Amino acid sequence: MAGREEPPEGLPSGGEDEYRSVVFDESFIRAARLQEFSAQERMGDHALAVRSRTFLPFRGTKGALVLFAMVLLVFGTAIYLGVRHPYDAPSTAHSEPLWETVVPLAPDRAVPGGTPAELFAHSPAAHFRIGAEGVNPPDAGRTRHFADAQVVSALKTARSYVLESSLDPEVLMGRTVRPVRDLLAPDQYSQFDRSLAAPLADGRHAVTGWLVRFDPAQVTLADPGVRVSGTLRYEETEPGILEVTAEHTFVYALRPATSGPAEADGASLFSVHRELHFRFNAAELQQHETQLVISSVRAGPQSCTAGTADRLRPLLAGKRADAHAAGQTAAALCGVLAASSQPDLARRS
């Protein structure tokens, strides 16, 4: 029987390049040859047109032992590859979407005004650290599936996210989001980008759930030294998943964007309490990326009727909340800003 060197439909696309990794040795080719039956043999009932020639690479006791050893080697390799290193956690296929709540806190009186120095000195923020010094990770130790170095990497990435999304002046004033976006797992890019393009207070697409943002046409920083207090903690919540929780209060000294440096006594304080839950798997740790899965934000002084999906809208010095300040709106959650969180200027000498 004449054999064809090419299939009837021709070579598959790509030609020989697709088969370069497949090597056929001489013994394989001999074993794969077909022997044509004689005309007499083909006349039998249920006879096949061809029969394969027998190929037995292992014969006798010695051959059987070789075959047995090869089987053991294959199974041993499979078992070895199937056992995970205790610190190589399995990665998840997809990131979880972010769940977020952003609650404005309305004051029950006029917002105190003054210079940043005196406002900070007579407020709970008097003992807060300044800027990045207030975001300190704890001492790291290994967990069941994560080594010390992996835990350190998770804490560093979470800390970077907190710093970039809460303290970077370019981010705060809406001039960039790249430092924040670059720290997210790629699976969360679409949700993040949609939040920026079309902010909604739907628990999924508020810009202010991802980062702190003000309107540069309305406010500016009266003091670049943001006061910060809070903690970072971590735990392995399930095999191969490490979670880091960042809970911090940020206090910003703000003034109207239209005022000049000489009007420093027109500043006021604005507090943002953020609780962020980050999730990591082994692959994300290697890439220094994270999943932000929960964001809880409470910020004030603001009016309850001020929309906060796209940016936070502080009430500045001398301003009062609107008539619905006590959370009487049906459109969104609202809270009351504790008087003790604001500067007590009556104590100044």
Rosetta silent file (secondary structure, phi, psi, omega in degrees, C-alpha in Angstrom):
SEQUENCE: MAGREEPPEGLPSGGEDEYRSVVFDESFIRAARLQEFSAQERMGDHALAVRSRTFLPFRGTKGALVLFAMVLLVFGTAIYLGVRHPYDAPSTAHSEPLWETVVPLAPDRAVPGGTPAELFAHSPAAHFRIGAEGVNPPDAGRTRHFADAQVVSALKTARSYVLESSLDPEVLMGRTVRPVRDLLAPDQYSQFDRSLAAPLADGRHAVTGWLVRFDPAQVTLADPGVRVSGTLRYEETEPGILEVTAEHTFVYALRPATSGPAEADGASLFSVHRELHFRFNAAELQQHETQLVISSVRAGPQSCTAGTADRLRPLLAGKRADAHAAGQTAAALCGVLAASSQPDLARRS
SCORE:     score description
SCORE:     0.000 S_00000001
   1 L     0.000  127.650 -178.500    0.000    0.000    0.000 S_00000001
   2 L   -79.931  128.463 -179.886    1.487    3.350   -1.040 S_00000001
   3 L   -95.401  151.891  176.096    1.607    5.801    1.804 S_00000001
   4 L   -95.205  141.222  176.631    1.174    9.567    1.566 S_00000001
   5 L   -85.630  -16.006  178.261    3.725   11.857    3.081 S_00000001
   6 L  -128.821  149.710  175.746    1.145   14.618    3.446 S_00000001
   7 L   -66.187  157.681 -176.173   -2.506   14.491    4.530 S_00000001
   8 L   -56.216  -34.903 -177.133   -5.063   14.868    1.706 S_00000001
   9 L   -84.302    3.554 -179.669   -5.909   18.386    2.796 S_00000001
  10 L    91.177  177.777 -179.172   -2.245   19.413    2.806 S_00000001
  11 L   -70.620  145.741  174.876    0.007   20.487    5.640 S_00000001
  12 L   -63.597  160.543  178.482   -1.557   22.336    8.544 S_00000001
  13 L   -57.842  141.117 -179.914   -0.953   26.051    8.801 S_00000001
  14 L   101.032  -14.966  176.661    2.490   26.807   10.066 S_00000001
  15 H    60.973 -143.062 -174.923    4.159   23.997    8.159 S_00000001
  16 H   -72.302  -17.179 -175.501    6.946   22.094    9.819 S_00000001
  17 H   -62.555  -30.764 -177.908    7.421   24.702   12.550 S_00000001
  18 H   -70.470  -16.820 -172.854    4.484   23.373   14.500 S_00000001
  19 H  -115.478   13.119 -178.498    6.083   19.922   14.758 S_00000001
  20 L   -65.505  -27.477 -178.007    9.675   20.780   15.540 S_00000001
  21 L   -81.261   -6.975 -179.600    9.160   19.779   19.154 S_00000001
  22 L   -99.600  119.713 -176.645    7.979   16.299   18.143 S_00000001
  23 L  -115.591  125.508  179.271   10.882   13.887   17.519 S_00000001
  24 L  -109.042  116.711  177.638   10.345   10.439   15.989 S_00000001
  25 L   -86.508  175.014 -173.369   13.224    8.023   16.404 S_00000001
  26 H   -64.851  -39.651 -178.557   13.843    5.041   14.134 S_00000001
  27 H   -64.993  -35.688  179.480   12.371    2.433   16.518 S_00000001
  28 H   -66.665  -41.857 -178.718    9.137    4.417   16.778 S_00000001
  29 H   -64.202  -42.969  179.549    8.854    4.654   12.984 S_00000001
  30 H   -62.050  -40.440 -178.128    9.445    0.881   12.552 S_00000001
  31 H   -69.056  -27.046 -175.805    6.823    0.100   15.160 S_00000001
  32 H   -87.983   -5.370 -179.599    4.295    2.421   13.512 S_00000001
  33 L   -64.699  147.348  178.216    4.596    0.828   10.046 S_00000001
  34 E  -106.090  140.633  178.295    1.507   -0.861    8.688 S_00000001
  35 E  -112.195  127.065 -176.665    1.577   -4.213    6.916 S_00000001
  36 E   -76.443  136.647  174.908   -1.005   -4.849    4.248 S_00000001
  37 L   -70.036  155.063  174.987   -3.027   -8.088    4.435 S_00000001
  38 L   -73.363  166.874  179.534   -2.924  -10.469    1.470 S_00000001
  39 H   -60.089  -38.961  179.926   -5.916  -10.703   -0.840 S_00000001
  40 H   -65.079  -40.216 -178.824   -6.897  -14.053    0.754 S_00000001
  41 H   -67.477  -32.678 -177.186   -6.735  -12.555    4.285 S_00000001
  42 H   -73.819  -11.719 -178.831   -8.895   -9.610    3.277 S_00000001
  43 L   -81.511  -14.555 -178.530  -11.686  -11.945    2.209 S_00000001
  44 L   -68.176  156.297  178.924  -12.331  -13.101    5.788 S_00000001
  45 L   -64.073  137.798  175.805  -15.319  -11.825    7.789 S_00000001
  46 L    58.026   23.730  179.942  -14.638   -8.599    9.673 S_00000001
  47 L   -74.417  141.246  175.039  -11.077   -8.556    8.358 S_00000001
  48 L   -86.326  155.324 -178.953   -9.229   -5.236    8.570 S_00000001
  49 L   -69.386  -30.634 -179.166   -7.429   -3.864    5.566 S_00000001
  50 E  -135.927  160.673  172.092   -4.193   -3.599    7.492 S_00000001
  51 E  -130.959  144.228 -179.752   -2.697   -4.987   10.669 S_00000001
  52 E   -81.650  145.741  178.599   -0.119   -3.324   12.889 S_00000001
  53 L   -83.047  141.527 -177.710    3.170   -5.047   13.423 S_00000001
  54 L   -71.187  135.734  177.924    3.953   -6.042   16.973 S_00000001
  55 L  -131.902  111.209 -179.157    6.539   -3.949   18.745 S_00000001
  56 L  -119.813   99.121 -178.072    7.714   -5.137   22.150 S_00000001
  57 L   -70.358  -23.333 -176.815   10.602   -3.039   23.444 S_00000001
  58 L  -121.316  122.157  179.662   10.887   -5.092   26.669 S_00000001
  59 L  -130.017  143.087  177.260   11.171   -8.841   26.635 S_00000001
  60 H    80.962  179.145 -176.814   12.004  -11.229   29.401 S_00000001
  61 H   -63.805  -41.600 -179.186   12.530  -10.671   33.126 S_00000001
  62 H   -62.425  -41.941  178.760   15.149   -8.009   32.650 S_00000001
  63 H   -64.850  -38.997  179.757   12.895   -6.014   30.344 S_00000001
  64 H   -63.617  -39.065  179.050   10.000   -6.270   32.776 S_00000001
  65 H   -65.089  -39.527  177.504   12.158   -4.882   35.561 S_00000001
  66 H   -62.535  -43.653  179.029   13.186   -1.946   33.395 S_00000001
  67 H   -62.260  -43.390  179.929    9.559   -1.251   32.538 S_00000001
  68 H   -61.937  -40.789  179.209    8.562   -1.430   36.219 S_00000001
  69 H   -64.694  -37.369  178.750   11.350    0.982   37.137 S_00000001
  70 H   -66.319  -40.248  178.228   10.186    3.432   34.484 S_00000001
  71 H   -62.200  -43.752  178.336    6.600    3.292   35.782 S_00000001
  72 H   -61.750  -39.352  179.644    7.824    3.984   39.315 S_00000001
  73 H   -63.251  -43.008 -179.560    9.866    6.926   38.059 S_00000001
  74 H   -63.542  -48.088 -179.487    6.884    8.447   36.252 S_00000001
  75 H   -65.403  -38.606  178.478    4.583    8.090   39.255 S_00000001
  76 H   -63.005  -41.285  178.146    7.248    9.373   41.628 S_00000001
  77 H   -63.366  -42.137 -179.992    7.786   12.464   39.479 S_00000001
  78 H   -62.003  -42.798 -179.860    4.042   13.113   39.335 S_00000001
  79 H   -65.644  -42.391 -179.689    3.717   12.853   43.098 S_00000001
  80 H   -62.060  -44.110 -179.630    6.709   15.136   43.669 S_00000001
  81 H   -69.919  -24.506 -179.312    5.371   17.791   41.309 S_00000001
  82 H   -80.753  -14.818  179.839    1.952   17.537   42.891 S_00000001
  83 L   -88.761  121.578 -178.668    3.214   18.361   46.363 S_00000001
  84 L   -80.294  145.339  171.014    3.273   22.125   46.923 S_00000001
  85 L   -63.671  140.649 -175.033    6.073   23.822   48.740 S_00000001
  86 L   -58.123  -19.952 -179.812    4.696   24.923   52.125 S_00000001
  87 L  -109.159    5.234  176.803    5.221   28.577   51.181 S_00000001
  88 L   -97.634   88.813 -177.216    4.050   28.393   47.561 S_00000001
  89 L   -75.868  145.236  178.382    0.395   29.285   47.973 S_00000001
  90 L   -67.908  142.157  179.120   -1.993   28.588   45.094 S_00000001
  91 L   -90.742  150.263  177.151   -3.054   31.667   43.188 S_00000001
  92 L   -85.601  151.559 -175.998   -6.666   32.577   42.557 S_00000001
  93 L   -72.857  -37.712 -175.403   -7.886   32.832   38.993 S_00000001
  94 L  -137.469  149.616  176.017   -9.706   36.152   39.379 S_00000001
  95 L   -78.325  152.420  174.890   -9.721   39.091   41.744 S_00000001
  96 L   -81.336  150.251  175.386  -12.812   39.904   43.760 S_00000001
  97 L   -72.723  156.434  178.137  -14.608   43.183   43.046 S_00000001
  98 L   -77.639  133.279  169.217  -14.319   46.007   45.540 S_00000001
  99 E  -106.476  132.552 -172.523  -17.175   46.567   47.993 S_00000001
 100 E  -140.454  149.209  170.013  -17.223   50.096   49.370 S_00000001
 101 E  -133.792  132.458  178.560  -19.128   52.426   51.676 S_00000001
 102 E  -125.769  112.484 -174.352  -18.510   56.162   51.806 S_00000001
 103 E  -115.271  118.166  174.101  -20.330   57.958   54.628 S_00000001
 104 E   -75.546  144.856  178.539  -20.273   61.756   55.012 S_00000001
 105 E  -113.357  119.663 -175.994  -20.171   63.066   58.584 S_00000001
 106 E   -96.994  136.802  178.169  -22.114   66.277   59.178 S_00000001
 107 L   -80.022  155.306  177.873  -21.195   68.735   61.975 S_00000001
 108 L   -99.409   10.252  179.325  -23.811   70.029   64.390 S_00000001
 109 L  -152.978  178.851  178.598  -22.220   73.487   64.537 S_00000001
 110 L   -67.356  146.610 -178.877  -20.125   75.849   62.437 S_00000001
 111 L   -73.404  125.525  179.698  -16.742   74.524   61.344 S_00000001
 112 L   -65.094  145.107  177.851  -13.902   76.054   63.450 S_00000001
 113 L  -124.925  160.008  179.123  -11.314   78.100   61.570 S_00000001
 114 E   166.699 -163.408  175.572   -7.783   79.257   62.317 S_00000001
 115 L   -82.430  152.495  178.207   -4.187   78.605   61.336 S_00000001
 116 H   -54.190  -40.351 -176.701   -3.169   74.996   60.644 S_00000001
 117 H   -62.219  -46.849 -178.027   -0.773   75.035   63.601 S_00000001
 118 H   -74.494  -31.615  177.020   -3.371   76.066   66.159 S_00000001
 119 H   -63.890  -46.474  178.637   -6.064   73.838   64.692 S_00000001
 120 H   -64.724  -41.367 -175.718   -3.839   70.780   64.942 S_00000001
 121 H   -64.414  -27.827 -177.046   -2.621   71.732   68.412 S_00000001
 122 L  -110.887   30.310  178.558   -6.180   71.919   69.803 S_00000001
 123 L  -132.217  168.577  176.082   -7.569   68.800   68.126 S_00000001
 124 H   -58.790  -19.977 -178.956   -7.208   65.035   68.617 S_00000001
 125 H   -76.266   -0.958 -178.485   -4.637   65.161   65.790 S_00000001
 126 H   -58.003  -30.670 -177.148   -2.169   66.943   68.082 S_00000001
 127 H  -105.137    8.119  177.707   -0.523   63.612   68.866 S_00000001
 128 L   -76.391  156.843  172.969   -0.773   62.097   65.378 S_00000001
 129 E   -80.351  167.876 -177.456    2.314   61.492   63.284 S_00000001
 130 E  -104.948  126.422  173.840    2.953   63.455   60.109 S_00000001
 131 H    60.065 -136.150 -174.094    2.555   61.887   56.687 S_00000001
 132 H   -61.623  -21.508  179.688    4.172   58.520   55.945 S_00000001
 133 H   -64.972  -19.767 -179.904    5.474   58.269   59.519 S_00000001
 134 H   -87.529   -1.891  179.823    1.920   57.510   60.612 S_00000001
 135 L  -115.520   89.442 -174.144    1.596   54.397   58.424 S_00000001
 136 L  -117.014  121.948  177.390    3.814   51.801   60.068 S_00000001
 137 L   -72.976  153.373  177.662    3.549   48.053   59.417 S_00000001
 138 L   -77.117  172.407  172.642    3.877   45.646   62.337 S_00000001
 139 L   -63.332  133.596 -174.977    6.689   43.154   62.761 S_00000001
 140 L   -96.509  141.195  173.581    6.134   40.407   60.202 S_00000001
 141 L  -137.263  157.700 -176.306    6.180   36.693   60.865 S_00000001
 142 L   -69.695  157.816  172.815    5.418   33.742   58.661 S_00000001
 143 L  -114.271 -171.056 -175.419    2.007   32.116   58.439 S_00000001
 144 L   -62.551  -40.097 -175.810    1.138   28.542   57.513 S_00000001
 145 L  -115.746    4.742 -178.890    1.482   29.066   53.760 S_00000001
 146 L  -129.706  132.788  178.573    3.462   32.311   53.562 S_00000001
 147 L   -77.137  166.231  179.569    7.102   32.919   54.476 S_00000001
 148 H   -53.095  -45.135 -177.036    8.309   35.940   56.424 S_00000001
 149 H   -63.353  -34.803  179.011    9.491   37.646   53.246 S_00000001
 150 H   -69.641  -38.836  177.229    6.090   37.211   51.609 S_00000001
 151 H   -64.630  -42.479  177.270    4.310   38.747   54.597 S_00000001
 152 H   -59.549  -42.273  179.452    6.751   41.672   54.520 S_00000001
 153 H   -62.116  -42.003  178.763    6.023   42.124   50.802 S_00000001
 154 H   -63.026  -43.883 -179.349    2.262   42.180   51.444 S_00000001
 155 H   -65.710  -38.971  178.971    2.608   44.781   54.191 S_00000001
 156 H   -65.041  -42.480 -179.978    4.847   46.968   52.020 S_00000001
 157 H   -65.863  -43.856  177.752    2.410   46.864   49.112 S_00000001
 158 H   -61.797  -43.198  178.702   -0.554   47.663   51.355 S_00000001
 159 H   -60.965  -44.149  178.778    1.385   50.519   52.947 S_00000001
 160 H   -59.092  -41.012  179.716    2.286   51.896   49.511 S_00000001
 161 H   -63.983  -44.625  179.722   -1.373   51.832   48.515 S_00000001
 162 H   -60.326  -45.362 -178.422   -2.408   53.696   51.675 S_00000001
 163 H   -64.709  -47.722 -176.848    0.285   56.332   51.150 S_00000001
 164 H   -66.457  -37.798 -174.277   -0.381   56.877   47.453 S_00000001
 165 H   -86.844   -9.415 -175.965   -4.170   56.981   47.813 S_00000001
 166 H  -122.523  -21.276 -171.087   -4.278   59.181   50.946 S_00000001
 167 L  -123.852  -21.998 -178.036   -1.207   61.436   50.990 S_00000001
 168 L   -66.404  116.217 -178.028    0.062   62.070   47.462 S_00000001
 169 H   -57.146  -34.172  179.528   -0.902   65.715   46.677 S_00000001
 170 H   -66.392  -37.013  176.623   -1.265   64.924   42.978 S_00000001
 171 H   -72.557  -44.195 -178.028   -3.766   62.176   43.795 S_00000001
 172 H   -57.888  -36.559 -177.335   -5.571   64.243   46.424 S_00000001
 173 L   -97.112   12.371  171.976   -6.238   67.036   43.932 S_00000001
 174 L    74.990   18.288 -178.356   -7.304   64.729   41.118 S_00000001
 175 L   -87.401  -16.977  176.798   -4.354   65.336   38.849 S_00000001
 176 L  -157.647  156.568  172.946   -3.346   61.670   38.599 S_00000001
 177 L  -130.822   -3.679 -173.423   -4.473   58.195   39.632 S_00000001
 178 H   -57.597  -43.312 -179.554   -1.620   56.147   38.178 S_00000001
 179 H   -59.207  -28.431  178.768    0.307   55.580   41.448 S_00000001
 180 H   -81.957  -48.610 -177.627   -2.842   54.007   42.904 S_00000001
 181 H   -59.694  -39.107 -176.537   -3.953   52.050   39.838 S_00000001
 182 L   -64.851  -17.507  179.726   -0.504   50.533   39.311 S_00000001
 183 L   -90.187   -7.336 -178.607   -0.715   48.793   42.706 S_00000001
 184 E   -85.796  154.035  171.577   -3.967   46.990   41.890 S_00000001
 185 L   -65.990  139.737 -177.038   -4.294   43.503   40.439 S_00000001
 186 H   -53.646  -29.631  179.389   -5.037   43.810   36.682 S_00000001
 187 H   -63.721  -17.895 -179.596   -8.416   42.107   37.149 S_00000001
 188 H   -96.425   -2.078 -178.640   -9.571   45.193   39.067 S_00000001
 189 H   -59.028  -43.613 -175.356   -8.569   47.715   36.407 S_00000001
 190 H   -63.656  -40.761  178.149  -11.939   47.673   34.687 S_00000001
 191 H   -67.506  -41.546  178.262  -13.860   48.405   37.907 S_00000001
 192 H   -61.909  -47.658 -178.034  -11.378   51.118   38.863 S_00000001
 193 H   -65.214  -38.575  177.971  -11.529   52.741   35.417 S_00000001
 194 H   -65.711  -36.159  177.822  -15.330   52.620   35.341 S_00000001
 195 H   -61.710  -37.846  179.319  -15.422   54.303   38.766 S_00000001
 196 H   -73.495  -39.271 -176.480  -13.351   57.176   37.362 S_00000001
 197 H   -74.226  -37.418 -177.029  -15.319   57.451   34.137 S_00000001
 198 L  -144.089   76.274 -176.872  -18.796   57.255   35.695 S_00000001
 199 L   -62.036  136.997  178.550  -18.725   57.546   39.508 S_00000001
 200 L  -140.208  145.078  175.762  -21.758   56.112   41.284 S_00000001
 201 L   -90.163   59.846 -176.634  -22.728   55.723   44.935 S_00000001
 202 L  -110.614   10.848 -178.434  -23.721   52.096   44.298 S_00000001
 203 L    82.496    1.151 -178.580  -21.225   50.383   46.600 S_00000001
 204 L  -133.635  -27.160 -167.731  -18.971   49.485   43.665 S_00000001
 205 L  -131.421   38.068  171.745  -18.080   52.552   41.622 S_00000001
 206 L   -93.497  127.851  177.584  -17.320   55.512   43.916 S_00000001
 207 H   -57.571  -38.039 -175.076  -13.931   57.069   43.235 S_00000001
 208 H   -72.553   -6.705  170.187  -13.703   57.922   46.934 S_00000001
 209 H   -78.987  -26.788 -179.098  -13.807   54.242   47.820 S_00000001
 210 H   -88.593  -36.249 -172.751  -10.496   53.782   46.003 S_00000001
 211 L  -155.913  166.624  175.183   -8.711   56.991   47.027 S_00000001
 212 L   -90.263  128.182 -178.763   -9.068   60.357   48.760 S_00000001
 213 L  -143.592  135.712  175.445   -9.916   63.126   46.319 S_00000001
 214 L  -115.543  169.381  176.440  -10.892   66.793   46.664 S_00000001
 215 L   -92.481  110.801 -177.175  -12.048   69.374   44.139 S_00000001
 216 L   -65.202  -15.599  176.136   -9.023   71.610   43.401 S_00000001
 217 L   -78.798  -14.845 -177.322  -11.396   74.364   42.286 S_00000001
 218 L  -109.798  -40.830 -175.062  -12.853   74.479   45.805 S_00000001
 219 E  -134.783  160.879  173.150  -10.111   73.576   48.285 S_00000001
 220 E  -144.269  162.171  179.245   -6.350   73.344   48.619 S_00000001
 221 E   -73.552  124.309  175.395   -4.007   72.050   51.295 S_00000001
 222 L   -83.405  -18.968  178.473   -3.237   74.710   53.895 S_00000001
 223 L  -147.034  123.058 -179.312   -0.491   72.487   55.333 S_00000001
 224 L   -69.478  -14.509 -177.739    1.232   69.688   53.375 S_00000001
 225 L   -85.568   87.311  178.057    1.820   67.773   56.601 S_00000001
 226 L   -69.654  134.286  178.448   -1.235   65.539   56.840 S_00000001
 227 E   -87.303  137.424 -172.856   -1.676   64.071   60.338 S_00000001
 228 E  -137.320  139.273  172.465   -2.073   60.289   60.438 S_00000001
 229 E  -146.849  137.125  179.058   -2.841   57.660   63.060 S_00000001
 230 E   166.339 -168.198 -174.830   -3.696   54.003   62.597 S_00000001
 231 E  -140.573  157.441  168.705   -2.581   50.403   62.243 S_00000001
 232 E  -120.973  135.777  176.664   -1.748   47.683   59.743 S_00000001
 233 E  -142.824  159.853 -175.862   -2.432   44.035   60.574 S_00000001
 234 E  -140.742  158.496  173.040   -2.364   40.772   58.651 S_00000001
 235 E  -164.454  152.460  173.761   -3.652   37.207   58.763 S_00000001
 236 E   -89.836  107.236 -173.222   -3.949   34.176   56.513 S_00000001
 237 E   -82.130  -23.870  175.976   -7.721   33.869   56.168 S_00000001
 238 E  -157.893  162.602 -177.044   -7.655   30.678   54.081 S_00000001
 239 L   -55.105  122.624  177.124   -4.946   28.472   52.569 S_00000001
 240 L    84.109    4.458  178.701   -2.967   30.536   50.091 S_00000001
 241 E  -124.783  120.611  178.505   -4.755   33.840   50.824 S_00000001
 242 E  -109.709  129.656  179.595   -3.133   36.551   52.910 S_00000001
 243 E  -115.279  139.410  175.980   -5.193   39.558   53.993 S_00000001
 244 E  -122.206  130.614  177.736   -3.913   42.899   55.248 S_00000001
 245 E  -111.439  125.884  177.795   -6.202   45.410   56.958 S_00000001
 246 E  -113.512  118.389  179.353   -5.223   49.064   57.038 S_00000001
 247 E  -125.438  112.600 -174.455   -7.241   51.270   59.398 S_00000001
 248 E  -141.423  151.355  170.495   -6.158   54.914   59.609 S_00000001
 249 E  -111.761  127.319  179.249   -7.487   58.379   60.332 S_00000001
 250 E  -112.435  131.629  179.028   -6.121   61.186   58.167 S_00000001
 251 E  -119.642  118.394 -177.139   -6.559   64.820   59.186 S_00000001
 252 E  -106.431  137.030  170.068   -6.073   67.444   56.467 S_00000001
 253 E   -92.854  117.989 -175.113   -5.719   71.198   56.978 S_00000001
 254 E  -121.240  157.201  171.658   -7.662   72.803   54.112 S_00000001
 255 E  -144.793  164.071  178.729   -8.496   76.304   52.962 S_00000001
 256 E   -59.712  142.148 -178.531  -10.520   77.743   50.069 S_00000001
 257 L   -64.705  -23.844 -177.566   -8.762   77.440   46.732 S_00000001
 258 L   -85.488   -9.623 -179.001   -9.393   81.119   46.046 S_00000001
 259 L   -83.369  156.759 -179.818   -7.654   82.334   49.211 S_00000001
 260 L   -97.946  171.660  179.359   -4.011   83.349   49.271 S_00000001
 261 H   -57.268  -29.085 -178.570   -1.185   82.258   51.584 S_00000001
 262 H   -69.448  -16.736 -178.546   -1.749   85.377   53.695 S_00000001
 263 H   -97.161   41.205 -177.400   -5.178   84.066   54.642 S_00000001
 264 H   -64.068  -24.462 -178.982   -3.771   81.099   56.549 S_00000001
 265 H   -75.835    0.669  176.202   -6.079   81.793   59.486 S_00000001
 266 H   -95.898   19.265 -179.569   -8.991   80.737   57.297 S_00000001
 267 E   -81.163  162.795  174.444   -7.978   77.082   57.420 S_00000001
 268 E  -148.074  164.564 -178.756  -10.085   74.235   58.825 S_00000001
 269 E  -101.135  145.817  177.524   -9.575   70.544   59.522 S_00000001
 270 E  -133.540  125.188 -175.591  -11.091   67.667   57.577 S_00000001
 271 E  -107.446  137.886  176.238  -10.918   64.078   58.879 S_00000001
 272 E  -129.454  117.721  175.531  -11.084   60.888   56.814 S_00000001
 273 E  -101.614  121.163 -177.532  -11.254   57.505   58.506 S_00000001
 274 E  -121.528  131.481  170.671  -10.417   54.682   56.081 S_00000001
 275 E  -121.138  112.775 -175.179  -10.549   50.947   56.679 S_00000001
 276 E  -116.447  133.834  177.927   -9.138   49.056   53.708 S_00000001
 277 E  -112.302  117.420  179.988   -8.986   45.282   53.300 S_00000001
 278 E  -105.223  146.517  178.300   -6.333   43.994   50.911 S_00000001
 279 E  -126.695  139.240 -177.949   -6.048   40.434   49.638 S_00000001
 280 E  -132.574  142.459  163.399   -2.940   38.736   48.270 S_00000001
 281 L  -117.858  178.309 -173.565   -2.079   35.417   46.674 S_00000001
 282 H   -60.557  -40.890 -178.525    1.408   34.173   45.824 S_00000001
 283 H   -65.271  -41.073  179.881    1.376   35.508   42.259 S_00000001
 284 H   -67.280  -33.743  176.727    0.289   38.978   43.359 S_00000001
 285 H   -63.642  -38.895  179.040    3.023   39.087   45.979 S_00000001
 286 H   -66.327  -33.437 -178.300    5.606   38.414   43.288 S_00000001
 287 H   -91.696   -2.060 -177.246    4.204   41.238   41.152 S_00000001
 288 L    57.840   46.088  178.011    3.758   43.642   44.103 S_00000001
 289 L  -121.774  163.362 -179.497    0.052   43.939   43.314 S_00000001
 290 E  -145.417  157.329  169.210   -2.998   43.693   45.526 S_00000001
 291 E  -100.871  123.539  171.711   -6.735   43.199   45.473 S_00000001
 292 E   -92.740  109.205 -171.056   -8.644   45.903   47.357 S_00000001
 293 E  -103.940  -26.078  177.404  -11.766   43.996   48.389 S_00000001
 294 E  -139.533  134.815  176.239  -13.398   46.195   51.070 S_00000001
 295 E  -136.155  119.636  177.775  -13.220   49.949   51.570 S_00000001
 296 E  -119.714  121.138 -173.437  -15.062   51.711   54.389 S_00000001
 297 E  -127.392  131.946  172.254  -14.765   55.493   54.497 S_00000001
 298 E  -128.771  124.924 -171.654  -16.197   58.044   56.943 S_00000001
 299 E  -142.208  139.501  178.083  -15.316   61.666   56.275 S_00000001
 300 E  -169.899  167.470   12.351  -16.285   65.085   57.590 S_00000001
 301 L   -82.963  132.575  174.863  -17.270   67.790   58.076 S_00000001
 302 L  -140.782  162.754  170.793  -19.544   67.470   55.033 S_00000001
 303 L   -86.459  147.074 -178.720  -23.204   68.009   54.304 S_00000001
 304 L   -66.659  -27.211 -177.477  -25.282   64.888   53.917 S_00000001
 305 L   -84.578   -5.378  179.002  -26.710   66.124   50.639 S_00000001
 306 L   -78.320  123.193  178.624  -23.269   66.625   49.070 S_00000001
 307 L   -66.877  134.949 -176.969  -22.516   63.845   46.628 S_00000001
 308 L  -120.859   13.046 -178.127  -19.305   62.026   47.485 S_00000001
 309 L   -69.883  -37.005 -177.057  -19.061   59.435   44.723 S_00000001
 310 L   -94.298  -33.234  179.220  -16.618   61.460   42.629 S_00000001
 311 L  -162.167  160.390  174.959  -14.859   63.491   45.365 S_00000001
 312 L   -81.513  146.966 -173.741  -15.114   64.509   48.997 S_00000001
 313 L  -126.980   82.772 -175.769  -16.701   67.923   49.592 S_00000001
 314 L   -65.414  144.288  165.652  -15.446   69.464   52.847 S_00000001
 315 L   -84.411  128.250 -174.967  -17.270   72.202   54.691 S_00000001
 316 L   -95.092 -178.873 -173.775  -14.684   74.904   55.284 S_00000001
 317 L   -50.886  130.344  177.079  -14.160   77.365   58.140 S_00000001
 318 L    85.084   -9.432 -177.305  -17.344   79.056   59.311 S_00000001
 319 L   -85.264  154.542  176.234  -19.648   76.847   57.218 S_00000001
 320 L  -121.060  156.026  176.368  -22.572   74.829   58.561 S_00000001
 321 L   -70.077  157.372 -179.672  -24.180   71.662   57.279 S_00000001
 322 L   -70.774 -176.770 -174.002  -27.428   71.993   55.369 S_00000001
 323 L   -66.284  -17.130 -178.314  -30.842   71.359   56.875 S_00000001
 324 L  -100.751   26.485 -171.039  -30.550   67.603   56.319 S_00000001
 325 L   -64.206  -26.238 -174.803  -27.312   67.303   58.286 S_00000001
 326 L   -84.449   22.342  176.670  -28.520   64.726   60.766 S_00000001
 327 L    81.439   31.270 -177.304  -28.751   62.004   58.155 S_00000001
 328 L   -91.220   12.659  178.307  -32.326   62.703   57.100 S_00000001
 329 L   -91.300  145.454  179.029  -31.662   62.054   53.423 S_00000001
 330 L   -92.072  -10.553 -173.797  -32.922   58.915   51.774 S_00000001
 331 L   -77.152  -26.934 -174.848  -30.367   59.027   48.978 S_00000001
 332 L  -157.969  166.711  173.318  -27.332   57.946   50.975 S_00000001
 333 L   -70.244  150.535  176.049  -25.949   57.066   54.387 S_00000001
 334 L  -152.838  147.532  178.730  -24.959   59.952   56.597 S_00000001
 335 E  -127.813  175.030  178.234  -23.522   60.318   60.084 S_00000001
 336 E  -105.711  129.250  179.196  -22.965   63.027   62.651 S_00000001
 337 L   -75.954  123.577 -179.773  -19.442   64.312   63.162 S_00000001
 338 L   -63.414  135.452 -179.901  -18.535   64.125   66.834 S_00000001
 339 H   -60.702  -31.297 -178.377  -17.797   67.527   68.301 S_00000001
 340 H   -68.351  -15.465  179.612  -14.749   66.071   70.041 S_00000001
 341 H   -83.472  -11.514  179.944  -13.137   65.364   66.665 S_00000001
 342 L   -97.063  158.220  179.682  -13.018   69.079   65.823 S_00000001
 343 L   -61.137  139.659  175.622  -10.556   71.620   67.241 S_00000001
 344 L  -104.851   87.178 -174.694  -11.526   73.127   70.579 S_00000001
 345 H   -75.465   -7.796  176.675  -10.239   76.641   70.099 S_00000001
 346 H   -68.296  -17.768 -178.061  -11.766   77.757   73.378 S_00000001
 347 H   -87.032   -8.045 -176.449   -8.766   76.123   75.077 S_00000001
 348 L   -71.345  145.335 -176.819   -6.162   78.267   73.350 S_00000001
 349 L   -81.787    0.000    0.000   -4.393   80.733   75.596 S_00000001
